[in-house]
């Protein structure tokens, strides 16, 4: 059993793997201007496509950057 919502994850190997899968540990995410908006991409997609949680899901990264660019553009137009 891996744990529960009340207890948290009890398997140390899973906890360690997820602790090392974020914008501060992923090399490519550290230099990305959108890192704090996407949190390092979807872990499920990263694992499925890369076989590793520690690598970004590149398609997801590009889509999130475009979403942020669109939101910035919309906000800029609304303020004019």
CSV table of C-alpha atoms in Angstrom, one decimal:
chain,number,residue,atom,x,y,z
A,1,UNK,CA,0.0,0.0,0.0
A,2,UNK,CA,1.4,3.5,-0.8
A,3,UNK,CA,-0.6,5.4,1.9
A,4,UNK,CA,-3.7,7.4,2.1
A,5,UNK,CA,-4.9,11.0,1.9
A,6,UNK,CA,-4.8,11.2,5.7
A,7,UNK,CA,-1.5,9.5,6.2
A,8,UNK,CA,0.3,10.8,3.2
A,9,UNK,CA,2.5,8.6,0.9
A,10,UNK,CA,4.2,6.0,3.1
A,11,UNK,CA,6.5,4.5,0.4
A,12,UNK,CA,9.8,6.5,0.7
A,13,UNK,CA,10.9,5.7,-2.9
A,14,UNK,CA,7.8,7.4,-4.3
A,15,UNK,CA,8.1,10.4,-2.0
A,16,UNK,CA,11.7,10.8,-3.0
A,17,UNK,CA,10.9,10.5,-6.7
A,18,UNK,CA,8.2,13.2,-6.6
A,19,UNK,CA,10.4,15.5,-4.4
A,20,UNK,CA,12.9,15.5,-7.3
A,21,UNK,CA,10.3,16.4,-10.0
A,22,UNK,CA,9.7,20.1,-9.8
A,23,UNK,CA,10.8,23.4,-11.4
A,24,UNK,CA,13.7,23.7,-9.0
A,25,UNK,CA,15.2,20.2,-9.8
A,26,UNK,CA,14.4,19.9,-13.6
A,27,UNK,CA,17.3,21.4,-15.4
A,28,UNK,CA,15.3,22.7,-18.4
A,29,UNK,CA,12.6,24.2,-16.1
A,30,UNK,CA,15.1,26.2,-14.0
A,31,UNK,CA,15.8,28.5,-17.0
A,32,UNK,CA,12.2,28.6,-18.3
A,33,UNK,CA,10.4,32.0,-18.0
A,34,UNK,CA,7.1,30.2,-17.3
A,35,UNK,CA,8.3,27.8,-14.6
A,36,UNK,CA,6.2,29.3,-11.8
A,37,UNK,CA,3.0,29.1,-13.8
A,38,UNK,CA,3.2,25.4,-14.9
A,39,UNK,CA,5.1,23.9,-11.9
A,40,UNK,CA,7.2,21.7,-14.2
A,41,UNK,CA,4.6,20.2,-16.3
A,42,UNK,CA,2.3,17.3,-15.9
A,43,UNK,CA,4.0,14.5,-14.0
A,44,UNK,CA,1.8,11.8,-15.5
A,45,UNK,CA,2.5,12.9,-19.1
A,46,UNK,CA,6.2,13.3,-18.3
A,47,UNK,CA,6.4,9.8,-17.0
A,48,UNK,CA,4.3,8.3,-19.8
A,49,UNK,CA,6.4,10.0,-22.6
A,50,UNK,CA,9.8,10.1,-21.0
A,51,UNK,CA,9.7,7.2,-18.6
A,52,UNK,CA,11.0,9.6,-16.0
A,53,UNK,CA,9.3,12.2,-13.7
A,54,UNK,CA,12.5,14.3,-13.7
A,55,UNK,CA,12.3,15.3,-17.4
A,56,UNK,CA,9.8,17.9,-18.6
A,57,UNK,CA,6.9,17.0,-20.9
A,58,UNK,CA,8.0,19.2,-23.8
A,59,UNK,CA,4.6,19.4,-25.5
A,60,UNK,CA,3.0,20.4,-22.2
A,61,UNK,CA,5.6,23.0,-21.7
A,62,UNK,CA,5.0,24.6,-25.1
A,63,UNK,CA,1.2,24.6,-24.6
A,64,UNK,CA,1.5,26.2,-21.1
A,65,UNK,CA,3.9,28.9,-22.4
A,66,UNK,CA,1.3,29.7,-25.2
A,67,UNK,CA,-1.5,29.8,-22.6
A,68,UNK,CA,0.4,32.3,-20.5
A,69,UNK,CA,1.3,34.4,-23.6
A,70,UNK,CA,-2.4,34.5,-24.6
A,71,UNK,CA,-3.4,35.5,-21.0
A,72,UNK,CA,-0.8,38.3,-20.9
A,73,UNK,CA,-2.0,39.5,-24.3
A,74,UNK,CA,-5.7,39.5,-23.3
A,75,UNK,CA,-4.9,41.3,-20.0
A,76,UNK,CA,-2.9,43.9,-21.9
A,77,UNK,CA,-5.7,44.5,-24.4
A,78,UNK,CA,-8.3,44.9,-21.5
A,79,UNK,CA,-6.2,47.5,-19.8
A,80,UNK,CA,-5.9,49.8,-22.9
